[in-house]
């Protein structure tokens, strides 16, 4: 939950990391710059100071750092000091990989994939004092239900620690064939007789070779012990805005077409249930009971005391009533095409949905196109173009949607919101219905099926993915960690049921979570620290399952080792989550100041604690060389940027995205990948299935890296895409092969949008493209080089 609203005007430290308070700064970029000189001038050689003192080589560095003798050269390289004001090319040739923990090869081989589970620090500090000294946050980023192939284990006995209930995993210790030691609380447990048999090798007496002990991600088929009731069927209720505004926007036709195409792809089995509810100033239910010649509409006009006209015929078995469902979807768009009803009773419609779904639980999908104007949950416009970054507008105007979401969560109902709005719709209030019921939020500003084809295309792609993607019902997730570590804040869409237990009415493969950690007791007696996430859910086929992920990391007592294992992308994403909370609980300027202070504190700590390497300038270890660049880019995102050009709903949606998207998706939002395509070579290309896939180098996000005669591709999270012509040339084949490869390597293929520019003047698309060049100065913010100068000034205070 967001921290309490008791922040001072200055940016105090983020909780639990001991950041000292710094002077508020960098709210609108350096005030002294009023000219509009091009970025090339800022990056010209005269701006880069010359340093006479040479940088040490690797052997000198290793000796100076101490405690790193015998450490692989890769780790020493990650500690190589980089002067940020001097080095202009910081990006690696290809997108950054997660750092590998400094573990033995045997442990590395079985460790959890960083795409599923990663920590901001791949070397865990032994004490909170050492963590404070590092000035870096400790936390986890988790993508627990992502699409992947994994071992599924059916066993009468699921082996767990008798004390802390940790699931047996590759990092436990077998004292002998009959006893194992828990890697989280260190209790010695007995090995059950059944565990002595290995179903893979079909042999006895090798418990250490069981799949649970050979894989860090496994899924168990759960027994009745893990059920409070029989597993629910897959149940889907669609709640559709059919007001005049909705009809004008034109989404209904495309929704109906998409659902018709994907009916057979809805996750489920023979028990799958569906229902439909439409609303304007009244609520319309649809009787779809098998045997009817056509669907029957039932209208409830009393929105102050909503009742369900019939419980048996409104949520129906999809298989039995499929023809009626198809008839309804074919006729819905025409039914409301002539409506003049402008009001929207969203709140009462959601109350009706709650009553309808409570007996089973399931997924409610809401489509809304305007501000709710009638009944419970009605909202007034709060957007003042001059106050768009005001803190009071970033929080909800009413607790109606949060309270209803908590009721939904209690009945295992998740609510997903599709907001297709051309005007302000108070997303900060509406988002609560999804936030606290573990739902998803989709937003399409200025949606119109004719006037905004890019948003229509995005809506269609998102909807197809949404309707067919995997889903888990009535889920809970618990995170456990090695004794001495503790969890203190969760980020994402959920309801916190207890200190380490998240209630997730629905769980989907596109949602992620972040967790802030602290070190309560010294880990001096441990050489390894482990984290385990267990997700208990009901599959769409009605099976109760437990998905378990276990991550193992080394414990270190040297600051240099902490820095060597720092994961700069995970750190950036965790700080982004913390900044969103700070924006809502305190103010946007406080959140921005705290992000600046995080960079200042880290660089100061590195400078003062690696004392034998006194360098002038702005110096940080190579592993963290992109940290200031990422924070600078983060400050330019819609969620956190200053000024009044960002509409309130768009800012709130960006904040929601930061709290729920997996790391790879977040980093594409913060710092997109830019490539030049017209000069690609086959050097370093991949050869996949007789296809040559070039691997062009990443470019810095600056206009100085572009040229008028070039073609450039930006891999980002934006809704305007350009289709690539299919020409019979080698370059065209190579470009299409590269784009296809990028898409194939995404979990979210429907969310990959590219810009291909042959330096045309293309209005809004061009403006969007140049807005992503975050290293350049814009109207309201500084360039990256100016940002570095600002950091240097703050360090000297």
Short mmCIF file of N, CA, C and O in Angstrom, two decimals, residues 331-400:
data_model
loop_
_atom_site.label_atom_id
_atom_site.label_comp_id
_atom_site.label_asym_id
_atom_site.label_seq_id
_atom_site.Cartn_x
_atom_site.Cartn_y
_atom_site.Cartn_z
N UNK A 331 -25.45 -9.02 -32.83
CA UNK A 331 -26.51 -8.01 -32.82
C UNK A 331 -26.24 -6.80 -31.92
O UNK A 331 -26.86 -5.75 -32.08
N UNK A 332 -25.31 -6.93 -30.96
CA UNK A 332 -25.08 -5.85 -29.99
C UNK A 332 -24.76 -4.49 -30.62
O UNK A 332 -25.37 -3.48 -30.24
N UNK A 333 -23.83 -4.39 -31.59
CA UNK A 333 -23.50 -3.05 -32.11
C UNK A 333 -24.72 -2.33 -32.68
O UNK A 333 -24.89 -1.13 -32.45
N UNK A 334 -25.58 -3.06 -33.40
CA UNK A 334 -26.75 -2.42 -34.02
C UNK A 334 -27.80 -2.04 -32.98
O UNK A 334 -28.54 -1.05 -33.16
N UNK A 335 -27.87 -2.77 -31.88
CA UNK A 335 -28.90 -2.53 -30.86
C UNK A 335 -28.83 -1.12 -30.29
O UNK A 335 -29.84 -0.54 -29.89
N UNK A 336 -27.62 -0.57 -30.22
CA UNK A 336 -27.46 0.74 -29.57
C UNK A 336 -26.99 1.82 -30.54
O UNK A 336 -26.61 2.91 -30.11
N UNK A 337 -27.03 1.52 -31.84
CA UNK A 337 -26.43 2.45 -32.81
C UNK A 337 -27.15 3.79 -32.88
O UNK A 337 -26.54 4.80 -33.24
N UNK A 338 -28.43 3.83 -32.50
CA UNK A 338 -29.19 5.09 -32.57
C UNK A 338 -29.38 5.75 -31.20
O UNK A 338 -30.17 6.68 -31.08
N UNK A 339 -28.68 5.26 -30.18
CA UNK A 339 -28.92 5.77 -28.83
C UNK A 339 -28.56 7.25 -28.70
O UNK A 339 -27.63 7.73 -29.34
N UNK A 340 -29.34 7.94 -27.85
CA UNK A 340 -29.02 9.34 -27.53
C UNK A 340 -28.74 9.47 -26.03
O UNK A 340 -28.62 10.58 -25.53
N UNK A 341 -28.62 8.35 -25.36
CA UNK A 341 -28.39 8.35 -23.91
C UNK A 341 -26.94 8.70 -23.62
O UNK A 341 -26.02 7.98 -24.01
N UNK A 342 -26.72 9.81 -22.92
CA UNK A 342 -25.35 10.29 -22.70
C UNK A 342 -24.80 9.91 -21.33
O UNK A 342 -23.59 10.03 -21.10
N UNK A 343 -25.65 9.47 -20.42
CA UNK A 343 -25.18 9.19 -19.06
C UNK A 343 -24.49 7.83 -18.95
O UNK A 343 -24.71 6.93 -19.77
N UNK A 344 -23.69 7.71 -17.89
CA UNK A 344 -22.94 6.47 -17.64
C UNK A 344 -23.06 6.08 -16.17
O UNK A 344 -22.55 6.77 -15.30
N UNK A 345 -23.75 4.96 -15.92
CA UNK A 345 -23.91 4.46 -14.55
C UNK A 345 -22.92 3.33 -14.31
O UNK A 345 -23.30 2.17 -14.07
N UNK A 346 -21.63 3.66 -14.38
CA UNK A 346 -20.60 2.62 -14.23
C UNK A 346 -20.63 1.96 -12.86
O UNK A 346 -20.56 0.74 -12.74
N UNK A 347 -20.74 2.79 -11.79
CA UNK A 347 -20.72 2.24 -10.44
C UNK A 347 -21.81 1.19 -10.22
O UNK A 347 -21.52 0.07 -9.78
N UNK A 348 -23.08 1.51 -10.51
CA UNK A 348 -24.14 0.50 -10.37
C UNK A 348 -23.91 -0.74 -11.25
O UNK A 348 -24.22 -1.86 -10.84
N UNK A 349 -23.34 -0.54 -12.45
CA UNK A 349 -23.05 -1.69 -13.31
C UNK A 349 -22.01 -2.61 -12.66
O UNK A 349 -22.12 -3.84 -12.71
N UNK A 350 -21.02 -2.02 -12.01
CA UNK A 350 -20.02 -2.82 -11.30
C UNK A 350 -20.63 -3.51 -10.08
O UNK A 350 -20.26 -4.66 -9.76
N UNK A 351 -21.54 -2.85 -9.40
CA UNK A 351 -22.23 -3.48 -8.27
C UNK A 351 -23.03 -4.69 -8.75
O UNK A 351 -23.04 -5.75 -8.11
N UNK A 352 -23.68 -4.54 -9.90
CA UNK A 352 -24.43 -5.66 -10.49
C UNK A 352 -23.49 -6.80 -10.86
O UNK A 352 -23.78 -7.98 -10.63
N UNK A 353 -22.34 -6.46 -11.45
CA UNK A 353 -21.35 -7.47 -11.83
C UNK A 353 -20.86 -8.24 -10.60
O UNK A 353 -20.72 -9.47 -10.63
N UNK A 354 -20.64 -7.51 -9.51
CA UNK A 354 -20.19 -8.15 -8.26
C UNK A 354 -21.23 -9.16 -7.78
O UNK A 354 -20.90 -10.29 -7.43
N UNK A 355 -22.49 -8.76 -7.77
CA UNK A 355 -23.55 -9.67 -7.31
C UNK A 355 -23.67 -10.89 -8.22
O UNK A 355 -23.89 -12.01 -7.76
N UNK A 356 -23.51 -10.66 -9.52
CA UNK A 356 -23.66 -11.74 -10.48
C UNK A 356 -22.52 -12.76 -10.39
O UNK A 356 -22.74 -13.96 -10.56
N UNK A 357 -21.31 -12.28 -10.09
CA UNK A 357 -20.13 -13.15 -10.09
C UNK A 357 -19.79 -13.73 -8.72
O UNK A 357 -18.98 -14.65 -8.62
N UNK A 358 -20.37 -13.18 -7.66
CA UNK A 358 -20.00 -13.62 -6.30
C UNK A 358 -20.12 -15.12 -6.05
O UNK A 358 -19.28 -15.69 -5.35
N UNK A 359 -21.14 -15.82 -6.58
CA UNK A 359 -21.24 -17.25 -6.28
C UNK A 359 -20.04 -18.07 -6.77
O UNK A 359 -19.70 -19.08 -6.16
N UNK A 360 -19.39 -17.65 -7.86
CA UNK A 360 -18.29 -18.45 -8.40
C UNK A 360 -16.94 -17.76 -8.31
O UNK A 360 -15.92 -18.41 -8.12
N UNK A 361 -16.90 -16.42 -8.46
CA UNK A 361 -15.64 -15.74 -8.71
C UNK A 361 -15.35 -15.78 -10.19
O UNK A 361 -16.09 -16.41 -10.97
N UNK A 362 -14.30 -15.14 -10.62
CA UNK A 362 -13.93 -15.14 -12.03
C UNK A 362 -13.41 -13.80 -12.47
O UNK A 362 -12.92 -13.01 -11.66
N UNK A 363 -13.53 -13.53 -13.77
CA UNK A 363 -12.97 -12.30 -14.34
C UNK A 363 -14.08 -11.41 -14.89
O UNK A 363 -14.92 -11.85 -15.68
N UNK A 364 -14.08 -10.15 -14.47
CA UNK A 364 -14.99 -9.13 -14.99
C UNK A 364 -14.18 -8.20 -15.89
O UNK A 364 -13.15 -7.67 -15.46
N UNK A 365 -14.62 -8.03 -17.13
CA UNK A 365 -13.93 -7.16 -18.08
C UNK A 365 -14.82 -5.96 -18.37
O UNK A 365 -15.91 -6.12 -18.92
N UNK A 366 -14.35 -4.76 -18.00
CA UNK A 366 -15.16 -3.55 -18.10
C UNK A 366 -14.64 -2.66 -19.22
O UNK A 366 -13.44 -2.40 -19.30
N UNK A 367 -15.55 -2.20 -20.07
CA UNK A 367 -15.20 -1.25 -21.12
C UNK A 367 -15.92 0.05 -20.82
O UNK A 367 -17.15 0.09 -20.72
N UNK A 368 -15.16 1.14 -20.67
CA UNK A 368 -15.72 2.43 -20.26
C UNK A 368 -15.16 3.51 -21.17
O UNK A 368 -13.97 3.48 -21.51
N UNK A 369 -16.02 4.49 -21.57
CA UNK A 369 -15.55 5.51 -22.51
C UNK A 369 -15.67 6.93 -21.99
O UNK A 369 -15.36 7.87 -22.72
N UNK A 370 -16.11 7.12 -20.75
CA UNK A 370 -16.29 8.49 -20.26
C UNK A 370 -16.30 8.52 -18.73
O UNK A 370 -16.18 7.48 -18.08
N UNK A 371 -16.45 9.71 -18.20
CA UNK A 371 -16.57 9.90 -16.76
C UNK A 371 -17.92 9.34 -16.28
O UNK A 371 -18.95 9.64 -16.87
N UNK A 372 -17.95 8.50 -15.24
CA UNK A 372 -19.23 8.01 -14.71
C UNK A 372 -20.06 9.18 -14.18
O UNK A 372 -19.55 9.99 -13.39
N UNK A 373 -21.34 9.26 -14.58
CA UNK A 373 -22.14 10.45 -14.26
C UNK A 373 -23.37 10.16 -13.41
O UNK A 373 -24.04 11.11 -12.99
N UNK A 374 -23.70 8.88 -13.18
CA UNK A 374 -24.92 8.56 -12.44
C UNK A 374 -24.66 7.51 -11.37
O UNK A 374 -23.83 6.61 -11.56
N UNK A 375 -25.42 7.60 -10.27
CA UNK A 375 -25.42 6.55 -9.26
C UNK A 375 -24.14 6.50 -8.44
O UNK A 375 -23.32 7.43 -8.45
N UNK A 376 -23.99 5.40 -7.71
CA UNK A 376 -22.80 5.22 -6.86
C UNK A 376 -21.54 5.34 -7.71
O UNK A 376 -21.50 4.87 -8.84
N UNK A 377 -20.52 5.98 -7.14
CA UNK A 377 -19.24 6.10 -7.86
C UNK A 377 -19.22 7.18 -8.93
O UNK A 377 -18.27 7.24 -9.72
N UNK A 378 -20.24 8.05 -8.99
CA UNK A 378 -20.21 9.12 -10.00
C UNK A 378 -19.06 10.06 -9.69
O UNK A 378 -18.66 10.24 -8.54
N UNK A 379 -18.50 10.65 -10.73
CA UNK A 379 -17.30 11.47 -10.59
C UNK A 379 -17.48 12.81 -11.28
O UNK A 379 -18.23 12.92 -12.26
N UNK A 380 -16.79 13.81 -10.77
CA UNK A 380 -16.77 15.15 -11.39
C UNK A 380 -15.41 15.34 -12.06
O UNK A 380 -14.41 14.77 -11.64
N UNK A 381 -15.39 16.16 -13.08
CA UNK A 381 -14.11 16.44 -13.74
C UNK A 381 -13.19 17.18 -12.78
O UNK A 381 -13.58 18.17 -12.17
N UNK A 382 -11.96 16.69 -12.65
CA UNK A 382 -10.99 17.33 -11.75
C UNK A 382 -9.79 17.87 -12.51
O UNK A 382 -8.85 18.35 -11.91
N UNK A 383 -9.81 17.71 -13.84
CA UNK A 383 -8.62 18.12 -14.58
C UNK A 383 -8.62 19.61 -14.83
O UNK A 383 -9.50 20.15 -15.50
N UNK A 384 -7.61 20.27 -14.27
CA UNK A 384 -7.33 21.67 -14.56
C UNK A 384 -6.00 21.68 -15.31
O UNK A 384 -4.98 21.24 -14.77
N UNK A 385 -5.99 22.12 -16.57
CA UNK A 385 -4.74 22.07 -17.34
C UNK A 385 -3.54 22.70 -16.63
O UNK A 385 -2.40 22.35 -16.91
N UNK A 386 -3.81 23.61 -15.70
CA UNK A 386 -2.71 24.26 -14.99
C UNK A 386 -2.29 23.51 -13.73
O UNK A 386 -1.32 23.87 -13.08
N UNK A 387 -3.05 22.47 -13.38
CA UNK A 387 -2.78 21.74 -12.13
C UNK A 387 -2.60 20.25 -12.38
O UNK A 387 -2.92 19.42 -11.54
N UNK A 388 -2.11 19.89 -13.57
CA UNK A 388 -2.10 18.47 -13.93
C UNK A 388 -1.13 17.64 -13.10
O UNK A 388 -1.25 16.43 -13.04
N UNK A 389 -0.15 18.26 -12.49
CA UNK A 389 0.77 17.49 -11.66
C UNK A 389 0.49 17.66 -10.18
O UNK A 389 1.29 17.27 -9.33
N UNK A 390 -0.66 18.21 -9.85
CA UNK A 390 -1.03 18.39 -8.45
C UNK A 390 -1.25 17.03 -7.79
O UNK A 390 -1.90 16.16 -8.35
N UNK A 391 -0.70 16.85 -6.60
CA UNK A 391 -0.79 15.57 -5.91
C UNK A 391 -2.22 15.14 -5.65
O UNK A 391 -2.55 13.97 -5.79
N UNK A 392 -3.10 16.08 -5.32
CA UNK A 392 -4.47 15.69 -4.97
C UNK A 392 -5.19 15.06 -6.15
O UNK A 392 -6.11 14.27 -5.99
N UNK A 393 -4.76 15.37 -7.38
CA UNK A 393 -5.41 14.79 -8.54
C UNK A 393 -4.82 13.43 -8.91
O UNK A 393 -5.38 12.74 -9.75
N UNK A 394 -3.70 13.05 -8.31
CA UNK A 394 -3.10 11.75 -8.60
C UNK A 394 -3.73 10.64 -7.78
O UNK A 394 -3.59 9.47 -8.10
N UNK A 395 -4.43 11.01 -6.71
CA UNK A 395 -5.13 10.03 -5.88
C UNK A 395 -6.60 9.99 -6.25
O UNK A 395 -7.11 10.87 -6.94
N UNK A 396 -7.32 8.94 -5.81
CA UNK A 396 -8.73 8.80 -6.16
C UNK A 396 -9.60 9.88 -5.51
O UNK A 396 -9.32 10.35 -4.41
N UNK A 397 -10.71 10.24 -6.20
CA UNK A 397 -11.64 11.23 -5.68
C UNK A 397 -12.63 10.61 -4.71
O UNK A 397 -13.28 11.31 -3.94
N UNK A 398 -12.77 9.29 -4.76
CA UNK A 398 -13.72 8.58 -3.90
C UNK A 398 -13.14 7.22 -3.55
O UNK A 398 -12.30 6.70 -4.30
N UNK A 399 -13.57 6.65 -2.42
CA UNK A 399 -13.10 5.31 -2.06
C UNK A 399 -14.08 4.23 -2.54
O UNK A 399 -13.92 3.06 -2.23
N UNK A 400 -15.09 4.63 -3.34
CA UNK A 400 -16.09 3.66 -3.81
C UNK A 400 -15.44 2.51 -4.57
O UNK A 400 -15.74 1.34 -4.33
#
